Amino acid sequence: MFFFFFFFNCPLVRLCVTELFSKRPSRSRATLLFGKPFDGGKRNMDHGGQQHHQQQQQQPGPFQQFQAGGFSPGQHPALSRLDEVQREVAGLGPQVCSFSGLQSDREYRRLERELTRLLLEADKVETEGRPELQQARKRVAGEVEGLLRYLEGNATHPSRLAIEDLSQEARSLLLTGVVEPHRAGVASEIGEELVEGVQGVAMRLAQVKTGGSVPLRKARYRALTRVCAVQEVLEGRVRMRTLPLPLSEQTHASVQRINQVMVEVSGARCQLIALLMGLSGRDSCTHLARVLTEFLVELDALDVSSNAAVRNYRKQVVEEINGMLKHLDLEGEGDDTRRYDLAQNDSIREIEAIRGRVNILRGEVLRQGMAGLGAELQGLLNQLDQVDTGRNPCIREARRRAVLEVQAVITYLDLYEALCRRQESPAEEHPSHAAVWRVLASLSELQAQVLGFDGKRADKSYMVLEELLTKQLLALDAVDPQGDQMTKVARKQAVKYAQNILSYLDMKTDEWEY
């Protein structure tokens, strides 16, 4: 019992355990009740990752206590040796906490080997039966064991394995569709099917939950940037097929060399894809960058100023090479920068600012039923349209969710206004049509609760809302149109409306994070 109390009160272990187990469409406003229903959704976005980063900046470094030394070496040789071991642990701690690979990686085996060695070193320290020495040895051993658990936990986390599975899926697609034909000397055709397959992998990577863990976020960022880079290269290859290239060699004396460069660039494109996805065991990013740079120098030296067509041809080839070069600096980017922390991204900040305003407007709508906010909500949709996602699926998903959140409020206002205008059923209205309106009135009340819901799927309130919405779907299913065409259309769209509210509720509670 004392060991566990001491272990979990160790600052380094407490930091690592906390890090490992923490947490955690048409844009126009519909003007008719039965217009196109919203497919709204809103994520109660958790800023835990950003707050954790801020806390780390405000608090002392997690290894300062170890660097300062927890013992007085002059008191006893055992304490002196334990102090040396503890300092080595402090040096490995940041590397363990930032490792984002798998158990099969060389870096993982190195860290595991070093930590195991330190654990054995601590166990070999003779305590002579003295309680204070035993306590000090337990402390150091507990720190090492905590780092070992943290290292293994990140490398075997379900999300980390999901990231690796998706990366392997992308590698298999590209190996079959691009790399193997290139190695066999066959000119492969990049089809839409391959591009869509890689895009699908990117979208699923963006959906992988990291729980705010820095190693998991870095692993997802690393995989995602490479898949997106490959996707862009493939799309560029598809676009190049539509260009009127190459030119005839009779056009200009320099065309022959430009055509030769184009052929070599095509091969370099396949090498780039292999490098980005870890499918090349011989080439290196540095070597390919040097080759591409030499092509640029050679193209720049060609005299084509007298022919506009050749000049444009060369420009297109240069742009193609520059587009490939920008992808060669991805190695180490997730480790050496904080780009994986999208909370610091300007586009995400802009989206979050808009979401903050939407939250205020939604609160006003729910409290006062204000119906004159449609213009401002539409303006927020227009602002979201202008946000630059930079081809990042995570940013695109964040923007999409913000758009759906605005649309959810707009559709609620539309239904609220329609119910206020209706007041009571017209005398000549078909009874089945009136029944649909009664269900819509109940849906409006439930949607207000869903808009204000701020919980999790395990909450009782969530299950109650889900059950009540399901009952309204059953009530709509029980409505007999009795041959009335208007009732049939109204019931169909009301069913879609209820289903969208359910989807909206699910989206609010799916714990997605960028």
Short mmCIF file of N, CA, C and O in Angstrom, two decimals, residues 395-443:
data_model
loop_
_atom_site.label_atom_id
_atom_site.label_comp_id
_atom_site.label_asym_id
_atom_site.label_seq_id
_atom_site.Cartn_x
_atom_site.Cartn_y
_atom_site.Cartn_z
N ILE A 395 -8.84 20.03 -40.05
CA ILE A 395 -9.37 21.40 -40.09
C ILE A 395 -10.67 21.42 -40.88
O ILE A 395 -11.62 22.12 -40.52
N ARG A 396 -10.72 20.65 -41.97
CA ARG A 396 -11.96 20.58 -42.75
C ARG A 396 -13.10 20.01 -41.90
O ARG A 396 -14.24 20.49 -41.96
N GLU A 397 -12.79 19.00 -41.10
CA GLU A 397 -13.82 18.41 -40.23
C GLU A 397 -14.27 19.40 -39.17
O GLU A 397 -15.46 19.50 -38.85
N ALA A 398 -13.32 20.15 -38.60
CA ALA A 398 -13.68 21.17 -37.61
C ALA A 398 -14.60 22.22 -38.22
O ALA A 398 -15.58 22.65 -37.61
N ARG A 399 -14.28 22.64 -39.44
CA ARG A 399 -15.14 23.63 -40.11
C ARG A 399 -16.51 23.04 -40.42
O ARG A 399 -17.53 23.70 -40.24
N ARG A 400 -16.53 21.80 -40.88
CA ARG A 400 -17.81 21.16 -41.21
C ARG A 400 -18.71 21.09 -39.98
O ARG A 400 -19.91 21.38 -40.05
N ARG A 401 -18.15 20.73 -38.86
CA ARG A 401 -18.94 20.64 -37.63
C ARG A 401 -19.45 22.01 -37.19
O ARG A 401 -20.57 22.13 -36.70
N ALA A 402 -18.62 23.02 -37.37
CA ALA A 402 -19.07 24.37 -37.02
C ALA A 402 -20.21 24.81 -37.93
O ALA A 402 -21.17 25.44 -37.49
N VAL A 403 -20.11 24.47 -39.23
CA VAL A 403 -21.19 24.79 -40.17
C VAL A 403 -22.48 24.10 -39.76
O VAL A 403 -23.56 24.71 -39.74
N LEU A 404 -22.39 22.82 -39.40
CA LEU A 404 -23.58 22.08 -39.01
C LEU A 404 -24.18 22.63 -37.71
O LEU A 404 -25.39 22.61 -37.52
N GLU A 405 -23.32 23.13 -36.87
CA GLU A 405 -23.81 23.73 -35.62
C GLU A 405 -24.64 24.98 -35.90
O GLU A 405 -25.71 25.18 -35.31
N VAL A 406 -24.15 25.81 -36.83
CA VAL A 406 -24.92 27.01 -37.20
C VAL A 406 -26.23 26.61 -37.86
O VAL A 406 -27.30 27.16 -37.56
N GLN A 407 -26.16 25.64 -38.77
CA GLN A 407 -27.37 25.21 -39.47
C GLN A 407 -28.40 24.62 -38.51
O GLN A 407 -29.61 24.76 -38.72
N ALA A 408 -27.94 23.97 -37.43
CA ALA A 408 -28.86 23.41 -36.46
C ALA A 408 -29.68 24.51 -35.79
O ALA A 408 -30.89 24.37 -35.57
N VAL A 409 -29.01 25.62 -35.44
CA VAL A 409 -29.73 26.73 -34.82
C VAL A 409 -30.71 27.37 -35.81
O VAL A 409 -31.84 27.73 -35.45
N ILE A 410 -30.29 27.49 -37.06
CA ILE A 410 -31.15 28.09 -38.08
C ILE A 410 -32.41 27.26 -38.28
O ILE A 410 -33.53 27.80 -38.33
N THR A 411 -32.27 25.95 -38.38
CA THR A 411 -33.45 25.11 -38.60
C THR A 411 -34.37 25.10 -37.39
O THR A 411 -35.59 25.01 -37.53
N TYR A 412 -33.79 25.21 -36.20
CA TYR A 412 -34.63 25.31 -35.01
C TYR A 412 -35.46 26.59 -35.06
O TYR A 412 -36.67 26.59 -34.75
N LEU A 413 -34.82 27.70 -35.45
CA LEU A 413 -35.55 28.96 -35.56
C LEU A 413 -36.65 28.87 -36.61
O LEU A 413 -37.76 29.40 -36.42
N ASP A 414 -36.35 28.21 -37.72
CA ASP A 414 -37.35 28.08 -38.78
C ASP A 414 -38.59 27.33 -38.28
O ASP A 414 -39.73 27.74 -38.53
N LEU A 415 -38.37 26.23 -37.59
CA LEU A 415 -39.49 25.46 -37.07
C LEU A 415 -40.24 26.23 -35.99
O LEU A 415 -41.47 26.22 -35.93
N TYR A 416 -39.48 26.92 -35.15
CA TYR A 416 -40.10 27.72 -34.09
C TYR A 416 -41.01 28.80 -34.68
O TYR A 416 -42.14 29.00 -34.23
N GLU A 417 -40.52 29.48 -35.70
CA GLU A 417 -41.32 30.52 -36.35
C GLU A 417 -42.56 29.93 -37.02
O GLU A 417 -43.65 30.50 -36.96
N ALA A 418 -42.38 28.78 -37.66
CA ALA A 418 -43.52 28.15 -38.34
C ALA A 418 -44.59 27.73 -37.34
O ALA A 418 -45.80 27.89 -37.60
N LEU A 419 -44.18 27.22 -36.20
CA LEU A 419 -45.15 26.82 -35.18
C LEU A 419 -45.86 28.05 -34.59
O LEU A 419 -47.06 27.98 -34.28
N CYS A 420 -45.13 29.15 -34.45
CA CYS A 420 -45.76 30.37 -33.94
C CYS A 420 -46.80 30.91 -34.92
O CYS A 420 -47.86 31.39 -34.51
N ARG A 421 -46.51 30.83 -36.22
CA ARG A 421 -47.47 31.30 -37.22
C ARG A 421 -48.69 30.41 -37.30
O ARG A 421 -49.79 30.87 -37.59
N ARG A 422 -48.48 29.14 -37.04
CA ARG A 422 -49.58 28.20 -37.22
C ARG A 422 -50.62 28.33 -36.12
O ARG A 422 -51.82 28.37 -36.38
N GLN A 423 -50.18 28.39 -34.88
CA GLN A 423 -51.05 28.52 -33.71
C GLN A 423 -52.01 27.34 -33.58
O GLN A 423 -51.94 26.56 -32.66
N GLU A 424 -52.92 27.20 -34.48
CA GLU A 424 -53.88 26.09 -34.40
C GLU A 424 -54.15 25.57 -35.81
O GLU A 424 -53.92 26.26 -36.81
N SER A 425 -54.65 24.35 -35.87
CA SER A 425 -54.88 23.72 -37.16
C SER A 425 -56.02 24.40 -37.91
O SER A 425 -57.07 24.68 -37.32
N PRO A 426 -55.85 24.65 -39.21
CA PRO A 426 -56.95 25.17 -40.01
C PRO A 426 -58.13 24.18 -40.02
O PRO A 426 -57.92 22.97 -39.92
N ALA A 427 -59.32 24.70 -40.15
CA ALA A 427 -60.50 23.85 -40.07
C ALA A 427 -60.54 22.83 -41.19
O ALA A 427 -60.99 21.69 -41.01
N GLU A 428 -60.06 23.22 -42.38
CA GLU A 428 -60.15 22.31 -43.53
C GLU A 428 -58.93 21.39 -43.65
O GLU A 428 -58.82 20.63 -44.60
N GLU A 429 -58.01 21.42 -42.69
CA GLU A 429 -56.81 20.61 -42.77
C GLU A 429 -57.11 19.13 -42.55
O GLU A 429 -57.95 18.77 -41.74
N HIS A 430 -56.41 18.30 -43.27
CA HIS A 430 -56.58 16.85 -43.14
C HIS A 430 -56.11 16.42 -41.74
O HIS A 430 -55.07 16.87 -41.25
N PRO A 431 -56.85 15.55 -41.06
CA PRO A 431 -56.47 15.13 -39.69
C PRO A 431 -55.06 14.54 -39.62
O PRO A 431 -54.34 14.75 -38.63
N SER A 432 -54.66 13.77 -40.63
CA SER A 432 -53.32 13.17 -40.60
C SER A 432 -52.23 14.24 -40.70
O SER A 432 -51.17 14.13 -40.07
N HIS A 433 -52.53 15.30 -41.47
CA HIS A 433 -51.56 16.39 -41.58
C HIS A 433 -51.42 17.12 -40.25
O HIS A 433 -50.30 17.51 -39.85
N ALA A 434 -52.53 17.28 -39.55
CA ALA A 434 -52.49 17.91 -38.23
C ALA A 434 -51.69 17.06 -37.25
O ALA A 434 -50.97 17.58 -36.37
N ALA A 435 -51.78 15.72 -37.39
CA ALA A 435 -51.02 14.83 -36.51
C ALA A 435 -49.52 15.01 -36.72
O ALA A 435 -48.73 14.96 -35.76
N VAL A 436 -49.11 15.22 -37.98
CA VAL A 436 -47.69 15.47 -38.26
C VAL A 436 -47.23 16.74 -37.58
O VAL A 436 -46.14 16.81 -37.00
N TRP A 437 -48.07 17.78 -37.61
CA TRP A 437 -47.72 19.05 -36.96
C TRP A 437 -47.59 18.87 -35.45
O TRP A 437 -46.73 19.50 -34.82
N ARG A 438 -48.43 18.04 -34.86
CA ARG A 438 -48.32 17.82 -33.40
C ARG A 438 -46.99 17.16 -33.06
O ARG A 438 -46.36 17.49 -32.05
N VAL A 439 -46.56 16.21 -33.90
CA VAL A 439 -45.25 15.59 -33.68
C VAL A 439 -44.14 16.62 -33.85
O VAL A 439 -43.17 16.65 -33.08
N LEU A 440 -44.27 17.51 -34.85
CA LEU A 440 -43.26 18.55 -35.05
C LEU A 440 -43.15 19.48 -33.85
O LEU A 440 -42.06 19.95 -33.50
N ALA A 441 -44.28 19.76 -33.23
CA ALA A 441 -44.25 20.60 -32.02
C ALA A 441 -43.44 19.92 -30.92
O ALA A 441 -42.64 20.56 -30.22
N SER A 442 -43.63 18.60 -30.78
CA SER A 442 -42.84 17.86 -29.79
C SER A 442 -41.36 17.83 -30.17
O SER A 442 -40.48 17.96 -29.31
N LEU A 443 -41.10 17.68 -31.47
CA LEU A 443 -39.71 17.67 -31.92
C LEU A 443 -39.02 19.01 -31.66
O LEU A 443 -37.83 19.06 -31.36
#
